[in-house]
PDB file of C-alpha atoms in Angstrom:
ATOM      1  CA  UNK A 196      68.545 123.231 124.076  1.00 92.00           C
ATOM      2  CA  UNK A 197      71.597 122.874 121.843  1.00 92.00           C
ATOM      3  CA  UNK A 198      73.939 122.033 124.738  1.00 92.00           C
ATOM      4  CA  UNK A 199      71.480 119.528 126.186  1.00 93.00           C
ATOM      5  CA  UNK A 200      70.939 117.947 122.774  1.00 94.00           C
ATOM      6  CA  UNK A 201      74.685 117.561 122.317  1.00 91.00           C
ATOM      7  CA  UNK A 202      74.981 115.949 125.760  1.00 93.00           C
ATOM      8  CA  UNK A 203      72.152 113.538 124.946  1.00 94.00           C
ATOM      9  CA  UNK A 204      73.667 112.649 121.578  1.00 93.00           C
ATOM     10  CA  UNK A 205      77.122 112.089 123.094  1.00 91.00           C
ATOM     11  CA  UNK A 206      75.744 109.328 125.335  1.00 94.00           C
ATOM     12  CA  UNK A 207      73.702 107.328 122.837  1.00 95.00           C
ATOM     13  CA  UNK A 208      76.175 107.492 119.931  1.00 92.00           C
ATOM     14  CA  UNK A 209      78.587 105.157 121.767  1.00 90.00           C
ATOM     15  CA  UNK A 210      76.161 102.249 122.190  1.00 93.00           C
ATOM     16  CA  UNK A 211      75.557  99.497 119.626  1.00 92.00           C
ATOM     17  CA  UNK A 212      72.320  98.353 121.300  1.00 94.00           C
ATOM     18  CA  UNK A 213      69.102 100.414 121.256  1.00 96.00           C
ATOM     19  CA  UNK A 214      69.882 103.264 123.650  1.00 97.00           C
ATOM     20  CA  UNK A 215      67.993 106.340 124.856  1.00 97.00           C
ATOM     21  CA  UNK A 216      69.184 109.170 127.076  1.00 97.00           C
ATOM     22  CA  UNK A 217      67.063 111.773 128.868  1.00 97.00           C
ATOM     23  CA  UNK A 218      68.945 115.002 129.574  1.00 96.00           C
ATOM     24  CA  UNK A 219      68.131 117.952 131.819  1.00 94.00           C
ATOM     25  CA  UNK A 220      70.499 120.894 132.332  1.00 94.00           C
ATOM     26  CA  UNK A 221      73.335 119.030 130.586  1.00 93.00           C
ATOM     27  CA  UNK A 222      73.071 115.996 132.886  1.00 95.00           C
ATOM     28  CA  UNK A 223      71.392 112.626 132.323  1.00 94.00           C
ATOM     29  CA  UNK A 224      68.386 112.108 134.551  1.00 93.00           C
ATOM     30  CA  UNK A 225      68.069 108.717 132.883  1.00 96.00           C
ATOM     31  CA  UNK A 226      69.763 106.484 130.312  1.00 97.00           C
ATOM     32  CA  UNK A 227      69.177 102.888 129.322  1.00 97.00           C
ATOM     33  CA  UNK A 228      69.604 100.236 126.683  1.00 97.00           C
ATOM     34  CA  UNK A 229      66.825  97.832 125.771  1.00 96.00           C
ATOM     35  CA  UNK A 230      65.609  95.287 123.269  1.00 96.00           C
ATOM     36  CA  UNK A 231      63.871  98.136 121.433  1.00 97.00           C
ATOM     37  CA  UNK A 232      63.985 101.925 121.402  1.00 97.00           C
ATOM     38  CA  UNK A 233      60.564 102.014 123.070  1.00 97.00           C
ATOM     39  CA  UNK A 234      61.810  99.840 125.937  1.00 97.00           C
ATOM     40  CA  UNK A 235      65.039 101.831 126.248  1.00 97.00           C
ATOM     41  CA  UNK A 236      63.080 105.097 126.462  1.00 97.00           C
ATOM     42  CA  UNK A 237      60.690 103.728 129.091  1.00 96.00           C
ATOM     43  CA  UNK A 238      63.549 102.496 131.272  1.00 96.00           C
ATOM     44  CA  UNK A 239      65.482 105.755 130.920  1.00 96.00           C
ATOM     45  CA  UNK A 240      62.386 107.833 131.733  1.00 96.00           C
ATOM     46  CA  UNK A 241      61.522 105.755 134.796  1.00 94.00           C
ATOM     47  CA  UNK A 242      64.891 106.529 136.395  1.00 94.00           C
ATOM     48  CA  UNK A 243      63.669 110.037 137.333  1.00 94.00           C
ATOM     49  CA  UNK A 244      60.242 110.956 135.883  1.00 94.00           C
ATOM     50  CA  UNK A 245      60.052 114.220 137.838  1.00 93.00           C
ATOM     51  CA  UNK A 246      63.330 115.551 136.442  1.00 93.00           C
ATOM     52  CA  UNK A 247      62.449 114.303 132.945  1.00 94.00           C
ATOM     53  CA  UNK A 248      59.815 117.053 132.605  1.00 94.00           C
ATOM     54  CA  UNK A 249      61.053 119.530 129.997  1.00 93.00           C
ATOM     55  CA  UNK A 250      64.005 117.334 129.056  1.00 95.00           C
ATOM     56  CA  UNK A 251      65.870 116.491 125.859  1.00 97.00           C
ATOM     57  CA  UNK A 252      65.608 112.910 124.587  1.00 97.00           C
ATOM     58  CA  UNK A 253      68.093 111.221 122.240  1.00 97.00           C
ATOM     59  CA  UNK A 254      67.886 107.854 120.507  1.00 97.00           C
ATOM     60  CA  UNK A 255      70.683 106.065 118.649  1.00 95.00           C
ATOM     61  CA  UNK A 256      68.249 104.241 116.332  1.00 95.00           C
ATOM     62  CA  UNK A 257      65.084 105.036 114.393  1.00 96.00           C
ATOM     63  CA  UNK A 258      62.423 106.542 116.641  1.00 97.00           C
ATOM     64  CA  UNK A 259      59.442 104.235 116.393  1.00 96.00           C
ATOM     65  CA  UNK A 260      55.694 104.543 116.686  1.00 96.00           C
ATOM     66  CA  UNK A 261      55.822 102.555 119.949  1.00 96.00           C
ATOM     67  CA  UNK A 262      58.426 104.917 121.416  1.00 97.00           C
ATOM     68  CA  UNK A 263      56.374 107.933 120.317  1.00 96.00           C
ATOM     69  CA  UNK A 264      53.318 106.585 122.120  1.00 95.00           C
ATOM     70  CA  UNK A 265      55.275 106.216 125.355  1.00 95.00           C
ATOM     71  CA  UNK A 266      56.671 109.741 125.087  1.00 95.00           C
ATOM     72  CA  UNK A 267      53.410 111.373 123.995  1.00 89.00           C
ATOM     73  CA  UNK A 268      52.179 112.110 127.544  1.00 88.00           C
ATOM     74  CA  UNK A 269      55.480 113.681 128.630  1.00 91.00           C
ATOM     75  CA  UNK A 270      56.671 117.237 128.015  1.00 94.00           C
ATOM     76  CA  UNK A 271      59.942 117.179 126.072  1.00 95.00           C
ATOM     77  CA  UNK A 272      61.836 120.137 124.595  1.00 95.00           C
ATOM     78  CA  UNK A 273      63.882 118.296 121.948  1.00 96.00           C
ATOM     79  CA  UNK A 274      63.844 114.815 120.414  1.00 97.00           C
ATOM     80  CA  UNK A 275      66.873 113.689 118.396  1.00 96.00           C
ATOM     81  CA  UNK A 276      67.377 110.459 116.440  1.00 96.00           C
ATOM     82  CA  UNK A 277      68.967 109.243 113.191  1.00 95.00           C
ATOM     83  CA  UNK A 278      65.525 108.607 111.691  1.00 95.00           C
ATOM     84  CA  UNK A 279      61.797 108.613 112.501  1.00 96.00           C
ATOM     85  CA  UNK A 280      58.807 106.442 111.606  1.00 95.00           C
ATOM     86  CA  UNK A 281      56.132 108.412 109.764  1.00 95.00           C
ATOM     87  CA  UNK A 282      53.597 107.251 112.351  1.00 95.00           C
ATOM     88  CA  UNK A 283      55.859 108.533 115.116  1.00 95.00           C
ATOM     89  CA  UNK A 284      56.023 111.974 113.488  1.00 95.00           C
ATOM     90  CA  UNK A 285      52.222 112.036 113.222  1.00 95.00           C
ATOM     91  CA  UNK A 286      51.911 111.312 116.942  1.00 94.00           C
ATOM     92  CA  UNK A 287      54.328 114.141 117.778  1.00 94.00           C
ATOM     93  CA  UNK A 288      52.808 116.615 115.294  1.00 91.00           C
ATOM     94  CA  UNK A 289      50.325 117.786 117.910  1.00 86.00           C
ATOM     95  CA  UNK A 290      53.130 119.118 120.119  1.00 87.00           C
ATOM     96  CA  UNK A 291      53.905 122.627 118.786  1.00 84.00           C
ATOM     97  CA  UNK A 292      56.791 123.239 121.210  1.00 90.00           C
ATOM     98  CA  UNK A 293      58.668 120.006 120.480  1.00 94.00           C
ATOM     99  CA  UNK A 294      61.785 120.378 118.329  1.00 95.00           C
ATOM    100  CA  UNK A 295      62.537 117.204 116.348  1.00 96.00           C
ATOM    101  CA  UNK A 296      66.070 116.815 115.005  1.00 95.00           C
ATOM    102  CA  UNK A 297      67.307 114.169 112.598  1.00 94.00           C
ATOM    103  CA  UNK A 298      71.056 113.562 112.657  1.00 88.00           C
ATOM    104  CA  UNK A 299      73.095 111.226 110.494  1.00 79.00           C
ATOM    105  CA  UNK A 300      75.316 109.288 112.900  1.00 71.00           C
ATOM    106  CA  UNK A 301      77.509 108.288 109.942  1.00 66.00           C
ATOM    107  CA  UNK A 302      78.579 111.927 109.572  1.00 51.00           C
ATOM    108  CA  UNK A 303      80.282 111.849 112.964  1.00 49.00           C
ATOM    109  CA  UNK A 304      83.747 112.230 111.363  1.00 50.00           C
ATOM    110  CA  UNK A 305      82.718 115.607 109.984  1.00 47.00           C
ATOM    111  CA  UNK A 306      81.110 116.676 113.256  1.00 45.00           C
ATOM    112  CA  UNK A 307      84.251 115.931 115.287  1.00 47.00           C
ATOM    113  CA  UNK A 308      86.630 117.933 113.094  1.00 46.00           C
ATOM    114  CA  UNK A 309      87.237 121.510 114.241  1.00 47.00           C
ATOM    115  CA  UNK A 310      89.496 124.100 112.598  1.00 52.00           C
ATOM    116  CA  UNK A 311      90.848 126.960 114.713  1.00 49.00           C
ATOM    117  CA  UNK A 312      93.155 129.370 112.852  1.00 53.00           C
ATOM    118  CA  UNK A 313      94.932 126.564 111.063  1.00 53.00           C
ATOM    119  CA  UNK A 314      94.951 124.248 114.101  1.00 51.00           C
ATOM    120  CA  UNK A 315      93.084 121.108 113.090  1.00 51.00           C
ATOM    121  CA  UNK A 316      92.575 118.023 115.177  1.00 55.00           C
ATOM    122  CA  UNK A 317      89.954 115.316 115.516  1.00 65.00           C
ATOM    123  CA  UNK A 318      88.064 114.573 118.716  1.00 78.00           C
ATOM    124  CA  UNK A 319      88.874 117.618 120.833  1.00 84.00           C
ATOM    125  CA  UNK A 320      86.943 119.224 123.648  1.00 86.00           C
ATOM    126  CA  UNK A 321      86.924 123.013 124.104  1.00 88.00           C
ATOM    127  CA  UNK A 322      86.029 124.909 127.269  1.00 88.00           C
ATOM    128  CA  UNK A 323      86.202 128.654 127.701  1.00 92.00           C
ATOM    129  CA  UNK A 324      87.856 130.307 130.697  1.00 93.00           C
ATOM    130  CA  UNK A 325      88.278 133.976 131.545  1.00 95.00           C
ATOM    131  CA  UNK A 326      90.764 135.266 128.986  1.00 94.00           C
ATOM    132  CA  UNK A 327      91.254 132.046 127.041  1.00 95.00           C
ATOM    133  CA  UNK A 328      90.203 128.464 126.465  1.00 94.00           C
ATOM    134  CA  UNK A 329      91.171 124.914 127.374  1.00 94.00           C
ATOM    135  CA  UNK A 330      91.689 122.373 124.595  1.00 91.00           C
ATOM    136  CA  UNK A 331      91.846 118.732 125.595  1.00 90.00           C
ATOM    137  CA  UNK A 332      91.213 115.247 124.241  1.00 88.00           C
ATOM    138  CA  UNK A 333      87.560 114.272 124.015  1.00 86.00           C
ATOM    139  CA  UNK A 334      86.645 111.505 126.464  1.00 87.00           C
ATOM    140  CA  UNK A 335      84.863 109.147 124.134  1.00 84.00           C
ATOM    141  CA  UNK A 336      84.760 105.447 123.374  1.00 85.00           C
ATOM    142  CA  UNK A 337      84.852 102.408 125.636  1.00 87.00           C
ATOM    143  CA  UNK A 338      87.571 101.650 128.151  1.00 89.00           C
ATOM    144  CA  UNK A 339      89.097  98.168 127.890  1.00 89.00           C
ATOM    145  CA  UNK A 340      87.769  95.780 130.526  1.00 92.00           C
ATOM    146  CA  UNK A 341      91.070  93.892 130.354  1.00 91.00           C
ATOM    147  CA  UNK A 342      92.821  97.004 131.655  1.00 92.00           C
ATOM    148  CA  UNK A 343      90.567  97.157 134.726  1.00 94.00           C
ATOM    149  CA  UNK A 344      91.716  95.670 138.037  1.00 94.00           C
ATOM    150  CA  UNK A 345      89.410  93.899 140.474  1.00 95.00           C
ATOM    151  CA  UNK A 346      90.714  94.762 143.952  1.00 93.00           C
ATOM    152  CA  UNK A 347      88.315  92.588 145.960  1.00 92.00           C
ATOM    153  CA  UNK A 348      88.409  88.847 146.516  1.00 92.00           C
ATOM    154  CA  UNK A 349      84.904  88.569 145.079  1.00 92.00           C
ATOM    155  CA  UNK A 350      84.897  88.797 141.268  1.00 94.00           C
ATOM    156  CA  UNK A 351      82.010  90.496 139.423  1.00 94.00           C
ATOM    157  CA  UNK A 352      79.609  88.221 137.572  1.00 94.00           C
ATOM    158  CA  UNK A 353      79.171  88.679 133.826  1.00 94.00           C
ATOM    159  CA  UNK A 354      75.878  90.516 134.377  1.00 94.00           C
ATOM    160  CA  UNK A 355      77.554  92.775 136.920  1.00 95.00           C
ATOM    161  CA  UNK A 356      80.341  93.474 134.436  1.00 95.00           C
ATOM    162  CA  UNK A 357      77.698  94.596 131.912  1.00 95.00           C
ATOM    163  CA  UNK A 358      76.214  96.985 134.455  1.00 96.00           C
ATOM    164  CA  UNK A 359      79.647  98.206 135.588  1.00 96.00           C
ATOM    165  CA  UNK A 360      80.704  99.037 132.026  1.00 96.00           C
ATOM    166  CA  UNK A 361      77.319 100.642 131.311  1.00 96.00           C
ATOM    167  CA  UNK A 362      77.569 102.788 134.444  1.00 96.00           C
ATOM    168  CA  UNK A 363      81.157 103.714 133.540  1.00 96.00           C
ATOM    169  CA  UNK A 364      79.958 104.997 130.150  1.00 95.00           C
ATOM    170  CA  UNK A 365      77.186 107.082 131.711  1.00 96.00           C
ATOM    171  CA  UNK A 366      79.056 108.557 134.687  1.00 96.00           C
ATOM    172  CA  UNK A 367      81.586 110.351 132.459  1.00 94.00           C
ATOM    173  CA  UNK A 368      78.634 112.376 131.145  1.00 94.00           C
ATOM    174  CA  UNK A 369      77.523 113.476 134.627  1.00 94.00           C
ATOM    175  CA  UNK A 370      78.863 116.670 136.179  1.00 92.00           C
ATOM    176  CA  UNK A 371      81.245 115.998 139.084  1.00 92.00           C
ATOM    177  CA  UNK A 372      81.009 115.025 141.824  1.00 93.00           C
ATOM    178  CA  UNK A 373      79.122 112.265 140.048  1.00 95.00           C
ATOM    179  CA  UNK A 374      77.671 108.936 141.139  1.00 96.00           C
ATOM    180  CA  UNK A 375      75.592 106.654 138.917  1.00 96.00           C
ATOM    181  CA  UNK A 376      73.616 103.649 140.140  1.00 96.00           C
ATOM    182  CA  UNK A 377      72.708 101.134 137.441  1.00 96.00           C
ATOM    183  CA  UNK A 378      70.984  97.776 137.110  1.00 94.00           C
ATOM    184  CA  UNK A 379      70.240  95.734 133.991  1.00 94.00           C
ATOM    185  CA  UNK A 380      72.021  98.373 131.864  1.00 95.00           C
ATOM    186  CA  UNK A 381      69.709 101.132 133.015  1.00 96.00           C
ATOM    187  CA  UNK A 382      70.277 103.985 135.435  1.00 96.00           C
ATOM    188  CA  UNK A 383      68.283 103.736 138.655  1.00 95.00           C
ATOM    189  CA  UNK A 384      69.773 106.760 140.429  1.00 94.00           C
ATOM    190  CA  UNK A 385      72.053 109.649 139.465  1.00 96.00           C
ATOM    191  CA  UNK A 386      73.877 111.961 141.875  1.00 95.00           C
ATOM    192  CA  UNK A 387      74.941 115.155 140.108  1.00 94.00           C
ATOM    193  CA  UNK A 388      77.308 118.024 140.832  1.00 92.00           C
ATOM    194  CA  UNK A 389      77.619 117.773 144.607  1.00 93.00           C
ATOM    195  CA  UNK A 390      80.470 119.367 146.534  1.00 93.00           C
ATOM    196  CA  UNK A 391      81.320 116.055 148.231  1.00 94.00           C
ATOM    197  CA  UNK A 392      81.278 112.530 146.850  1.00 94.00           C
ATOM    198  CA  UNK A 393      79.297 111.166 149.797  1.00 95.00           C
ATOM    199  CA  UNK A 394      76.555 113.724 149.120  1.00 95.00           C
ATOM    200  CA  UNK A 395      76.500 112.690 145.450  1.00 95.00           C
ATOM    201  CA  UNK A 396      76.150 109.063 146.557  1.00 94.00           C
ATOM    202  CA  UNK A 397      73.359 109.896 149.011  1.00 94.00           C
ATOM    203  CA  UNK A 398      71.530 111.850 146.304  1.00 94.00           C
ATOM    204  CA  UNK A 399      71.810 108.936 143.873  1.00 93.00           C
ATOM    205  CA  UNK A 400      70.482 106.508 146.489  1.00 92.00           C
ATOM    206  CA  UNK A 401      67.621 108.886 147.300  1.00 91.00           C
ATOM    207  CA  UNK A 402      66.797 109.290 143.607  1.00 91.00           C
ATOM    208  CA  UNK A 403      66.663 105.524 143.179  1.00 90.00           C
ATOM    209  CA  UNK A 404      63.501 105.358 145.314  1.00 87.00           C
ATOM    210  CA  UNK A 405      64.349 101.947 146.717  1.00 85.00           C
ATOM    211  CA  UNK A 406      65.528 100.409 143.410  1.00 86.00           C
ATOM    212  CA  UNK A 407      69.227 100.631 144.389  1.00 84.00           C
ATOM    213  CA  UNK A 408      69.444  97.187 145.995  1.00 84.00           C
ATOM    214  CA  UNK A 409      71.288  94.774 143.709  1.00 86.00           C
ATOM    215  CA  UNK A 410      72.666  97.492 141.433  1.00 91.00           C
ATOM    216  CA  UNK A 411      76.192  98.763 140.808  1.00 94.00           C
ATOM    217  CA  UNK A 412      77.765 102.124 141.593  1.00 96.00           C
ATOM    218  CA  UNK A 413      79.965 104.086 139.188  1.00 96.00           C
ATOM    219  CA  UNK A 414      82.008 107.059 140.379  1.00 96.00           C
ATOM    220  CA  UNK A 415      83.768 109.555 138.108  1.00 94.00           C
ATOM    221  CA  UNK A 416      86.685 109.987 140.536  1.00 93.00           C
ATOM    222  CA  UNK A 417      88.338 108.203 143.433  1.00 93.00           C
ATOM    223  CA  UNK A 418      86.844 107.940 146.918  1.00 92.00           C
ATOM    224  CA  UNK A 419      88.741 110.171 149.357  1.00 92.00           C
ATOM    225  CA  UNK A 420      87.315 108.136 152.249  1.00 92.00           C
ATOM    226  CA  UNK A 421      85.640 104.755 152.748  1.00 92.00           C
ATOM    227  CA  UNK A 422      82.225 106.306 153.510  1.00 94.00           C
ATOM    228  CA  UNK A 423      80.837 105.934 149.976  1.00 93.00           C
ATOM    229  CA  UNK A 424      81.756 102.241 149.815  1.00 92.00           C
ATOM    230  CA  UNK A 425      80.124 101.726 153.211  1.00 92.00           C
ATOM    231  CA  UNK A 426      76.974 103.518 152.005  1.00 92.00           C
ATOM    232  CA  UNK A 427      76.888 101.245 148.957  1.00 89.00           C
ATOM    233  CA  UNK A 428      77.175  98.120 151.103  1.00 88.00           C
ATOM    234  CA  UNK A 429      74.518  99.312 153.561  1.00 88.00           C
ATOM    235  CA  UNK A 430      72.047  99.855 150.714  1.00 83.00           C
ATOM    236  CA  UNK A 431      72.560  96.511 148.988  1.00 83.00           C
ATOM    237  CA  UNK A 432      75.003  97.535 146.272  1.00 84.00           C
ATOM    238  CA  UNK A 433      76.842  94.621 144.693  1.00 90.00           C
ATOM    239  CA  UNK A 434      79.779  96.231 142.882  1.00 94.00           C
ATOM    240  CA  UNK A 435      81.605  99.543 142.472  1.00 96.00           C
ATOM    241  CA  UNK A 436      83.661 100.898 139.588  1.00 96.00           C
ATOM    242  CA  UNK A 437      85.931 103.900 140.171  1.00 95.00           C
ATOM    243  CA  UNK A 438      89.282 105.149 138.860  1.00 94.00           C
ATOM    244  CA  UNK A 439      91.230 104.936 142.119  1.00 91.00           C
ATOM    245  CA  UNK A 440      94.187 107.111 142.993  1.00 91.00           C
ATOM    246  CA  UNK A 441      93.318 108.102 146.562  1.00 92.00           C
ATOM    247  CA  UNK A 442      95.716 107.620 149.481  1.00 91.00           C
ATOM    248  CA  UNK A 443      92.793 105.750 151.073  1.00 90.00           C
ATOM    249  CA  UNK A 444      92.250 103.281 148.203  1.00 89.00           C
ATOM    250  CA  UNK A 445      93.309 100.309 150.329  1.00 91.00           C
ATOM    251  CA  UNK A 446      90.910 101.243 153.142  1.00 90.00           C
ATOM    252  CA  UNK A 447      88.075 101.742 150.654  1.00 89.00           C
TER     253      UNK A 447
END
């Protein structure tokens, strides 16, 4: 629960718009922004309702009565937000197994500071290995669109850019090999932890249940072959964002 809650919080804290993430086994089975928290939750939940059973839900803004009503019929382990409407808490009070956590997003500076035997540094990520640990920079914040290179003759539209940048934010929170399909700043399919990138892409397309057409694809690493790009084109994908670095980049 704690690891999943942290993963859910890590996604929503980076968005200025109302944002909700739905996490299962440390991976997002749905994430979305919306005009309200209730809308954002509904769109995130609809990405994969089956996987959302027993999930952790995080909101980056006050959890409202309307959002509580939409969640009330779903089984959730943990709900985390910076604040809660009293009416929302009343709606959730009938769920004895729901843990509700209130976190002050303004205290993030204190959360990110870790002290290890005199070693102090902000924004670090720790992972344990057999006999030691890995300490690396935390992958947070937005990447600069101006630093991104369009390698096709066709340029993304402004709406596609919004979806590309949204997908890029979400895919870094998905276990590799990772593929995220997104439309209208909402995930429509997520491919998680596959041993090949094409299998991750196929899983994401399958999870989208036909909603993939017209969306974008975000990949957390380069494409070793052109097969994923071909799969995207065959299923009506309009744009792809990926870091590049493969010997087959030009072919892709």
